[in-house]
């Protein structure tokens, strides 16, 4: 087999099994999903970075399963997904172009058990927009903030809430954005406390992290 | 005055007021601390990056206060510190040279209300050491992992626990460590999920973050 | 002589002659200032990056002149300084540690003919602070924004005003701040329009630039 | 909707609404433009980074409107554009390959209300060319300088004029040009005063900035 | 001819002749292989970075030769390959996506005379996997460790064995992986001794190096 | 205690215990050495990056032990050092300024059991020098090559020998040497096969690695 | 017109007019060449970075002219080319993949008036190859050295000759070659004196420079 | 001996022997100079990067010799220096702070046999200054151009002369000058032909290179 599929990790952490579809053929993705469902029919599965073809292959592989899908976030999930959410995550997104990363975070947080509230297009260049979103921030147990270009949004959100913030830099931008490096450095150097950072474009990691915080509440 | 001291932020977030002593004179540090205690006698204060001289100035400025100090972590705290901890943070430290950053994290997490268990010298080059620390990891609501050089420890810890991990790269190392950049990139690219990263040497940020997660438990 | 002093440039641009004291001995600074005053008694002179010793040497060299000095901004100016300001510059400063750069900008803008209003300690982690400064922003013909660490402040200011903003990243910070690189990239990638950027710690350049914009009003 | 269109920002700054077409489908661009025109029929709109297909979609969406278009600068503008220019911007361009960025700056400055004079192919390797352009520089209230490769042109222009210069590095070049980084660093370190810098290839930002300066005159 | 083929080097080092097919046409690859076999019929040849077309051309060029091929590692070898292995190399691979680089190392080590044992999908996020592979590590004279993303695996392996480890960073990952730079820096800064590093994705170099160590045993 | 001293690792790998003195006080170094000798009187100890004061403290702590010291390489070793060398390492050094790193490699390789032959001042700018050293290269089981500035020497040595080469970039140089980065990149990209690289200035790691290879012979 | 063609520069320097075809349409290239030949029929023209289509367009545009073409170097030249060479340039090339850059250098040096001797495939991994080329080096007035990957060849050549060496790093390589950066840094830090460096892949610049040196002989 | 002093290299290239004093003790410098003079009394010696103490040691070591010294350039030369210059080098220097590097270039070029004309403080921000220096440029066989900060001067000089230009970036500047990197990149990307670049602050290398070109005239 082309991969040592780790069915024990899921049990150990209490989380779904995750398949990262980027760089895998649709055949490989479908075969892994099939293997996982037959090995552990009661364990949910999340497939990320799955384009339309990969998602179709998953759909075909699991004709009868409970299937949740998000085209913007390029994700699909199978199996007995969490029914009663544990805790609440707010996913805050700076600009329209950051939406795919935000959608990946939202989808992942849900599959990992959280209730999610998504707030979009609240970049700091129009500060009234994020100020208007304070009620949603106040309701959350964890906040995921997604921003490209200058990556300034988490610093502002950090001044508005006392719950942990997971900052996700995106590769949106050009020139001296250097593929997300500018936003990444901004977030690591935030003048507001209570911010931790995941890799550029890693909506999956942020959603999982937010859900893990929220479920402690 | 040389600084617009923000006595409202503490109230807003429910956290102590923090003074970052690096780049300030001992006189400035003492004056800020005095101002804060007289403005809000019931609010705790944390002073970080305070060398022996700065800590002495704080001691002199507050002769009667409850005072907690840590020389390794270069921190001092004043005032009515939290008595009953809310949640538990494990602070895990790879090597002896990373201790000052780990101590800053431990001290900060305590001042922000968490019970803290510190586990030191468990670098991945002797894998039995971190494996032996699993019971402490299992007890924790959040884990802070401090490592310099290769920064590999969070990736291993990430496979051993399902609670959120806050990774702190340190500037320990030489040559291609590039002042902590190597460890920072390692942690951002961790192959284990559930890891978020703060700035190089930012023990304060990690301790605060860990405590904020833990108090939700 | 050790320098080809360009007495014509001042005439050409209508601006004071500027001496950059960093890397020059106090004797060299004094000699240049003496030469300039005798060559053009009616032309103002600005000396920047001048420590206390260099400023003392300038004072000694020009016992009778009109002399303006700023210790925080490490600047001194001589000669017939502008009396009636042409236009107004707001200098906005994120944190206490950024003050020397802000002071250099303020001093320079004044010597180049602008009225200046300085607003300090209004970092984005407490957003109410910069919002409270809107009246000063509304009065200005140009706004200089000085910030280190995450460098996020210009993006917020950019959403609050329609006049040109000159952003100055500072080297304040540590770790992944990389000596001001993080703030520089943030500002170059600002999601708000109307922002242009000068070199790290270049308060002089920003003050001059702000004054040149303001005097067109 | 896929974007929180900010119709208030335009009113606040007195500037047209801007749509950044890169990374949007032609359908999205057309829909946004339609929405904006119906919401505020009297407000001008600028669409940047719009390829031929996007520009065609805009044309089709607004059959009766006043429409201005520039293929080189990949821009299109709609609605009641400014009739009497406020101030004058000179757009100076080093080489033929920098023309698209210069055209974007020129078009934007016009749409934001300035009279623009464009001077092209005056790179510093033939210094007589920029010297010959001095009359145009002397007429301007602000100068935009566009250059790739070594990015040296703003430093020379900075010695020829006392009005504010907006420098735009371009990604033109190869090898150690590193996608515009070389030119960007050159401009940030210019030995001439009076230069501020925008992001690599950001002709839009430079044109807007130039117009904002010029309209104060 | 387009290349000065060095038939003496092979004799000097006792190793096969190597052809790097990347950036060469299939015709060039076939012609070089033909020239080498006719010049030295008894010398083995290794062709690396050969896609299916290049491998087909080699097959066609050498209809009668002993031919060994690996599609995953994009390699083909010809001629009298070593029959009795000299020493043993373990090739350890962190994730599924690193397999092409690991396969290149395995194939190369075999063609250079070593017995090779390949262990895959043993990334540090599930530490039991590499611990389970200790017997294979104990049998080896040299260990090649292939990992992308965080590149943490060699540090763990370095604590488990006293034989020389050749670490190969791969370009697997995204964002702050920076095309393998993150993994490269991790490996250069390993906190475990006994690790030396080759270029990103250089499975060939690692396999050759492992075989050269192993044949001394 | 300030460090979890790992007396088992030495037994596991058959190598001396190593203490890295940089960043430790002389008291800490002496205490660790004392602890190690009393815990395992028959196990050798190597102390690296030890300045004269640290070495004096070690001497004082172990008045009766077998003690080996090297001032250039800033190393000291104690205890029952290997008597009959296992294999032979050549340490080749490009320039006079690289000698401290080469001496650290030589000393370490000896303490780890190898016979060592050191060849100095054979930089590639005078190619006859390294060519004259071929007999020593031919005698060796492993070759350590130490070079700063351009780091070109390993590429030449790689064409002269078929045994494994351990390349050590040094921080010798200025300007675009970037603290050893230039030499590091050169060595990682060597056009000669059979070269693996350790961290900048890591003479210790290279000596240990060379000895581990050599002892297999 | 799309370009201010500088017919005076050629006269000023005594060199051909040069057209850089990269990023221009074949129509633009043909039009520029036509314009130049009609403006100055007696002045030679060099077109670089011209693919087959661009070279065909030049051929068609100048049916009767003296035309010299090189497919490997992607160059074409027209008009009264120099007949009696002034001085002699050796172009030395490390590997087969560097040939296009070496060919561009050779072609350019010839068009700028030098006799050129090209020596290929003499990388330092087989040092006898460059040693065998010493007679050609001894005949030359300037030496151009082209190398990618480690870029070590100029350092060796610098020890063999006392004439000026122009080093050209190429983008050949992968991984930590970083598109030629590794070779560039190597050459800038060469331990041999008498080496100056041009941009990555800039065969044109090196050939021109070599010819300018040689013609002084 | 601590260094393999290469008395043959001088004979081979017809140039003086060079000692690089940085990182050597004054005793080492004096000993090397004594050894060289006794080994080859008729061969000139150049000592660079020699502070006042090192230069005094050289003076003391050679009481009777012909001795030439330059405090600004931190150089000293001994022995039968060239009497009749071969060719002429112009050394052009942008700013006062670049003078030490320019002085090193001037001194070296003289010791290597050239007549040198030094032109200082002609930065591009006052373009009339370099234009006024054209006669000196026209007289030269090679031009060395020294500049820090933006490094723009060589691009302008490249348009004024047809002789080879050696560009020397200096580490003068701050912030985004990155220790000379900005100037280095500018020069490598110069839009003017005929420019080759040496390492940051390498006045020695540029002077030697200029003299080697000039002596061919
Ligand atoms: N979008 C994503 N970004 C980063 N890591 C991911 C992503 N999706 C899944 N992963 C990680 O990749 C692992 C699965 O990788 P694989 O075994 O190659 O399918 C999971 O355990 C996750 O930790
Ligand atoms: N060690 C530290 N590292 C990073 N940030 C800190 C540290 N200590 C305090 N801070 C932050 O600095 C702020 C206080 O800065 P200041 O007003 O300059 O004293 C606090 O609100 C914290 O958010
Ligand atoms: N060419 C451009 N480069 C950078 N920013 C731009 C450009 N064009 C528009 N913008 C900015 O992008 C904003 C619109 O973005 P969006 O809402 O995604 O269409 C505008 O308010 C401008 O500030
Ligand atoms: N200022 C300098 N910068 C760079 N290289 C230099 C300098 N001065 C001397 N060198 C080189 O250093 C070599 C002498 O180095 P060393 O044998 O260590 O004294 C000479 O052959 C020169 O090539
Ligand atoms: Mg928007
Ligand atoms: Mg330890
Ligand atoms: Mg503050
Ligand atoms: Mg042109
Ligand atoms: Mg896996
Ligand atoms: Mg030497
Ligand atoms: Mg070859
Ligand atoms: Mg000057």
mmCIF file of C-alpha atoms in Angstrom, chain H:
data_model
loop_
_atom_site.group_PDB
_atom_site.id
_atom_site.type_symbol
_atom_site.label_atom_id
_atom_site.label_comp_id
_atom_site.label_asym_id
_atom_site.label_seq_id
_atom_site.Cartn_x
_atom_site.Cartn_y
_atom_site.Cartn_z
ATOM 1 C CA UNK H 1 53.791 28.146 11.076
ATOM 2 C CA UNK H 2 50.237 29.401 11.284
ATOM 3 C CA UNK H 3 49.930 30.009 7.545
ATOM 4 C CA UNK H 4 51.272 28.446 4.355
ATOM 5 C CA UNK H 5 52.572 31.705 2.878
ATOM 6 C CA UNK H 6 52.313 31.514 -0.855
ATOM 7 C CA UNK H 7 55.391 33.244 -2.260
ATOM 8 C CA UNK H 8 54.791 31.707 -5.645
ATOM 9 C CA UNK H 9 51.435 33.262 -6.293
ATOM 10 C CA UNK H 10 52.955 36.707 -6.517
ATOM 11 C CA UNK H 11 55.459 35.556 -9.120
ATOM 12 C CA UNK H 12 52.762 33.787 -11.045
ATOM 13 C CA UNK H 13 50.433 36.751 -11.396
ATOM 14 C CA UNK H 14 53.055 39.554 -11.429
ATOM 15 C CA UNK H 15 51.293 41.200 -8.481
ATOM 16 C CA UNK H 16 52.366 42.084 -4.921
ATOM 17 C CA UNK H 17 51.822 39.631 -2.079
ATOM 18 C CA UNK H 18 48.719 40.569 -0.050
ATOM 19 C CA UNK H 19 48.117 40.104 3.677
ATOM 20 C CA UNK H 20 44.557 40.453 4.990
ATOM 21 C CA UNK H 21 45.067 41.714 8.573
ATOM 22 C CA UNK H 22 41.472 41.413 9.806
ATOM 23 C CA UNK H 23 41.184 38.600 12.352
ATOM 24 C CA UNK H 24 44.956 38.381 12.784
ATOM 25 C CA UNK H 25 46.882 39.613 15.831
ATOM 26 C CA UNK H 26 49.434 42.401 15.310
ATOM 27 C CA UNK H 27 52.115 39.836 16.119
ATOM 28 C CA UNK H 28 50.873 37.536 13.385
ATOM 29 C CA UNK H 29 50.754 40.393 10.865
ATOM 30 C CA UNK H 30 54.295 41.520 11.752
ATOM 31 C CA UNK H 31 55.620 37.957 11.579
ATOM 32 C CA UNK H 32 54.069 37.318 8.168
ATOM 33 C CA UNK H 33 55.455 40.591 6.801
ATOM 34 C CA UNK H 34 58.942 39.826 8.137
ATOM 35 C CA UNK H 35 58.862 36.349 6.655
ATOM 36 C CA UNK H 36 57.762 37.657 3.276
ATOM 37 C CA UNK H 37 60.401 40.407 3.099
ATOM 38 C CA UNK H 38 63.218 38.053 4.016
ATOM 39 C CA UNK H 39 61.995 35.382 1.601
ATOM 40 C CA UNK H 40 61.623 37.832 -1.312
ATOM 41 C CA UNK H 41 63.289 41.190 -0.586
ATOM 42 C CA UNK H 42 62.367 42.472 -4.045
ATOM 43 C CA UNK H 43 58.684 41.698 -3.928
ATOM 44 C CA UNK H 44 56.219 44.372 -2.768
ATOM 45 C CA UNK H 45 53.743 43.601 0.004
ATOM 46 C CA UNK H 46 50.264 45.041 0.614
ATOM 47 C CA UNK H 47 48.593 44.767 4.031
ATOM 48 C CA UNK H 48 44.842 45.549 4.076
ATOM 49 C CA UNK H 49 42.243 45.931 6.850
ATOM 50 C CA UNK H 50 45.085 46.980 9.159
ATOM 51 C CA UNK H 51 44.125 49.199 12.062
ATOM 52 C CA UNK H 52 46.564 51.694 13.577
ATOM 53 C CA UNK H 53 48.152 49.023 15.833
ATOM 54 C CA UNK H 54 48.712 46.618 12.955
ATOM 55 C CA UNK H 55 50.188 49.360 10.788
ATOM 56 C CA UNK H 56 52.547 50.351 13.631
ATOM 57 C CA UNK H 57 53.687 46.751 13.927
ATOM 58 C CA UNK H 58 54.443 46.672 10.204
ATOM 59 C CA UNK H 59 56.365 49.940 10.462
ATOM 60 C CA UNK H 60 58.422 48.542 13.352
ATOM 61 C CA UNK H 61 59.057 45.293 11.519
ATOM 62 C CA UNK H 62 60.471 47.041 8.448
ATOM 63 C CA UNK H 63 62.477 50.014 9.700
ATOM 64 C CA UNK H 64 64.384 50.629 6.462
ATOM 65 C CA UNK H 65 61.883 49.735 3.802
ATOM 66 C CA UNK H 66 59.971 51.962 1.393
ATOM 67 C CA UNK H 67 56.679 52.255 3.218
ATOM 68 C CA UNK H 68 53.399 53.703 1.991
ATOM 69 C CA UNK H 69 50.442 54.049 4.316
ATOM 70 C CA UNK H 70 46.811 55.198 4.217
ATOM 71 C CA UNK H 71 44.897 55.657 7.471
ATOM 72 C CA UNK H 72 41.458 56.146 5.886
ATOM 73 C CA UNK H 73 41.818 53.016 3.765
ATOM 74 C CA UNK H 74 43.496 51.084 6.642
ATOM 75 C CA UNK H 75 46.301 49.906 4.319
ATOM 76 C CA UNK H 76 50.062 49.788 4.311
ATOM 77 C CA UNK H 77 52.438 48.745 1.538
ATOM 78 C CA UNK H 78 56.144 47.893 1.535
ATOM 79 C CA UNK H 79 58.991 47.341 -0.837
ATOM 80 C CA UNK H 80 59.800 48.304 -4.379
ATOM 81 C CA UNK H 81 56.440 49.730 -5.413
ATOM 82 C CA UNK H 82 55.672 50.343 -9.094
ATOM 83 C CA UNK H 83 57.256 53.566 -10.310
ATOM 84 C CA UNK H 84 55.838 54.173 -13.766
ATOM 85 C CA UNK H 85 52.096 53.614 -13.658
ATOM 86 C CA UNK H 86 50.544 51.288 -16.210
ATOM 87 C CA UNK H 87 47.142 52.704 -17.149
ATOM 88 C CA UNK H 88 44.757 54.923 -15.205
ATOM 89 C CA UNK H 89 41.915 54.077 -12.848
ATOM 90 C CA UNK H 90 39.220 56.521 -11.738
ATOM 91 C CA UNK H 91 37.814 55.782 -8.267
ATOM 92 C CA UNK H 92 34.401 57.440 -7.889
ATOM 93 C CA UNK H 93 32.768 57.644 -4.469
ATOM 94 C CA UNK H 94 29.119 58.472 -3.756
ATOM 95 C CA UNK H 95 29.152 59.771 -0.170
ATOM 96 C CA UNK H 96 31.474 60.774 2.657
ATOM 97 C CA UNK H 97 30.745 57.596 4.586
ATOM 98 C CA UNK H 98 31.936 55.474 1.679
ATOM 99 C CA UNK H 99 35.417 57.031 1.824
ATOM 100 C CA UNK H 100 37.213 54.187 3.688
ATOM 101 C CA UNK H 101 36.205 51.705 1.015
ATOM 102 C CA UNK H 102 37.141 54.115 -1.770
ATOM 103 C CA UNK H 103 40.503 54.778 -0.119
ATOM 104 C CA UNK H 104 41.193 51.032 0.068
ATOM 105 C CA UNK H 105 40.416 50.766 -3.656
ATOM 106 C CA UNK H 106 42.622 53.731 -4.524
ATOM 107 C CA UNK H 107 45.546 52.516 -2.460
ATOM 108 C CA UNK H 108 45.305 48.974 -3.834
ATOM 109 C CA UNK H 109 45.071 50.117 -7.448
ATOM 110 C CA UNK H 110 48.217 52.212 -6.974
ATOM 111 C CA UNK H 111 50.147 49.368 -5.359
ATOM 112 C CA UNK H 112 49.069 47.133 -8.231
ATOM 113 C CA UNK H 113 50.583 49.625 -10.689
ATOM 114 C CA UNK H 114 47.881 52.026 -11.833
ATOM 115 C CA UNK H 115 47.704 55.808 -11.770
ATOM 116 C CA UNK H 116 44.569 56.667 -9.794
ATOM 117 C CA UNK H 117 42.309 59.703 -9.805
ATOM 118 C CA UNK H 118 39.819 59.776 -6.922
ATOM 119 C CA UNK H 119 36.514 61.690 -7.233
ATOM 120 C CA UNK H 120 34.425 61.923 -4.076
ATOM 121 C CA UNK H 121 30.954 62.991 -2.908
ATOM 122 C CA UNK H 122 29.265 62.744 -6.295
ATOM 123 C CA UNK H 123 26.099 60.848 -5.295
ATOM 124 C CA UNK H 124 23.219 60.799 -7.786
ATOM 125 C CA UNK H 125 20.939 62.953 -5.599
ATOM 126 C CA UNK H 126 22.876 65.935 -7.036
ATOM 127 C CA UNK H 127 23.376 64.771 -10.590
ATOM 128 C CA UNK H 128 25.415 67.824 -11.647
ATOM 129 C CA UNK H 129 28.264 66.531 -9.476
ATOM 130 C CA UNK H 130 28.922 63.354 -11.425
ATOM 131 C CA UNK H 131 28.290 65.162 -14.724
ATOM 132 C CA UNK H 132 31.033 67.615 -13.745
ATOM 133 C CA UNK H 133 33.400 64.681 -13.313
ATOM 134 C CA UNK H 134 33.113 63.471 -16.911
ATOM 135 C CA UNK H 135 36.611 64.615 -17.940
ATOM 136 C CA UNK H 136 38.131 62.356 -15.293
ATOM 137 C CA UNK H 137 35.941 59.475 -16.451
ATOM 138 C CA UNK H 138 37.015 60.092 -20.034
ATOM 139 C CA UNK H 139 40.698 59.873 -19.068
ATOM 140 C CA UNK H 140 40.344 56.516 -17.299
ATOM 141 C CA UNK H 141 40.961 52.974 -18.566
ATOM 142 C CA UNK H 142 38.777 51.546 -15.820
ATOM 143 C CA UNK H 143 36.362 53.107 -13.337
ATOM 144 C CA UNK H 144 35.756 51.894 -9.798
ATOM 145 C CA UNK H 145 32.433 53.182 -8.393
ATOM 146 C CA UNK H 146 31.859 52.975 -4.630
ATOM 147 C CA UNK H 147 28.357 53.528 -3.193
ATOM 148 C CA UNK H 148 26.219 52.480 -0.247
ATOM 149 C CA UNK H 149 22.514 53.016 0.574
ATOM 150 C CA UNK H 150 20.709 52.837 -2.803
ATOM 151 C CA UNK H 151 23.861 51.971 -4.785
ATOM 152 C CA UNK H 152 22.537 53.908 -7.761
ATOM 153 C CA UNK H 153 25.728 55.682 -8.845
ATOM 154 C CA UNK H 154 27.184 52.925 -11.098
ATOM 155 C CA UNK H 155 24.019 52.948 -13.241
ATOM 156 C CA UNK H 156 24.513 56.632 -13.980
ATOM 157 C CA UNK H 157 28.266 56.306 -14.551
ATOM 158 C CA UNK H 158 27.519 53.359 -16.879
ATOM 159 C CA UNK H 159 25.699 55.739 -19.203
ATOM 160 C CA UNK H 160 28.619 58.174 -19.290
ATOM 161 C CA UNK H 161 31.574 55.968 -20.195
ATOM 162 C CA UNK H 162 32.446 52.973 -22.388
ATOM 163 C CA UNK H 163 35.286 51.607 -20.224
ATOM 164 C CA UNK H 164 34.695 48.743 -17.764
ATOM 165 C CA UNK H 165 33.144 49.754 -14.439
ATOM 166 C CA UNK H 166 33.846 47.892 -11.204
ATOM 167 C CA UNK H 167 31.009 48.550 -8.756
ATOM 168 C CA UNK H 168 31.592 48.249 -4.997
ATOM 169 C CA UNK H 169 28.519 48.223 -2.737
ATOM 170 C CA UNK H 170 29.230 49.446 0.780
ATOM 171 C CA UNK H 171 27.559 48.607 4.079
ATOM 172 C CA UNK H 172 26.750 52.302 4.613
ATOM 173 C CA UNK H 173 23.071 52.809 5.434
ATOM 174 C CA UNK H 174 20.526 51.485 7.907
ATOM 175 C CA UNK H 175 17.199 49.648 8.052
ATOM 176 C CA UNK H 176 16.365 48.152 4.676
ATOM 177 C CA UNK H 177 19.957 48.696 3.512
ATOM 178 C CA UNK H 178 20.534 45.312 5.192
ATOM 179 C CA UNK H 179 24.286 45.796 5.566
ATOM 180 C CA UNK H 180 24.913 46.544 1.893
ATOM 181 C CA UNK H 181 22.516 44.031 0.382
ATOM 182 C CA UNK H 182 20.336 46.784 -1.109
ATOM 183 C CA UNK H 183 23.285 48.397 -2.869
ATOM 184 C CA UNK H 184 24.629 45.016 -4.009
ATOM 185 C CA UNK H 185 21.326 44.059 -5.648
ATOM 186 C CA UNK H 186 21.020 47.475 -7.285
ATOM 187 C CA UNK H 187 24.418 47.096 -8.887
ATOM 188 C CA UNK H 188 23.836 43.523 -10.072
ATOM 189 C CA UNK H 189 20.624 44.704 -11.756
ATOM 190 C CA UNK H 190 22.012 47.861 -13.271
ATOM 191 C CA UNK H 191 20.131 48.966 -16.360
ATOM 192 C CA UNK H 192 23.419 50.218 -17.813
ATOM 193 C CA UNK H 193 25.782 47.731 -19.468
ATOM 194 C CA UNK H 194 29.476 47.463 -18.665
ATOM 195 C CA UNK H 195 29.210 46.987 -14.891
ATOM 196 C CA UNK H 196 30.596 44.098 -12.837
ATOM 197 C CA UNK H 197 30.339 43.871 -9.068
ATOM 198 C CA UNK H 198 32.585 42.815 -6.173
ATOM 199 C CA UNK H 199 31.655 41.941 -2.593
ATOM 200 C CA UNK H 200 30.203 44.503 -0.165
ATOM 201 C CA UNK H 201 32.979 46.794 1.186
ATOM 202 C CA UNK H 202 35.602 45.029 -0.951
ATOM 203 C CA UNK H 203 37.644 48.082 -1.936
ATOM 204 C CA UNK H 204 40.718 45.876 -2.196
ATOM 205 C CA UNK H 205 39.143 43.601 -4.787
ATOM 206 C CA UNK H 206 37.871 46.518 -6.849
ATOM 207 C CA UNK H 207 41.219 48.347 -6.824
ATOM 208 C CA UNK H 208 43.097 45.225 -7.871
ATOM 209 C CA UNK H 209 40.536 44.546 -10.595
ATOM 210 C CA UNK H 210 40.700 48.105 -11.909
ATOM 211 C CA UNK H 211 44.501 47.977 -12.029
ATOM 212 C CA UNK H 212 44.444 44.660 -13.879
ATOM 213 C CA UNK H 213 42.172 46.124 -16.530
ATOM 214 C CA UNK H 214 44.141 49.357 -16.776
ATOM 215 C CA UNK H 215 47.513 47.731 -17.222
ATOM 216 C CA UNK H 216 46.313 46.130 -20.442
ATOM 217 C CA UNK H 217 45.950 49.586 -21.989
#
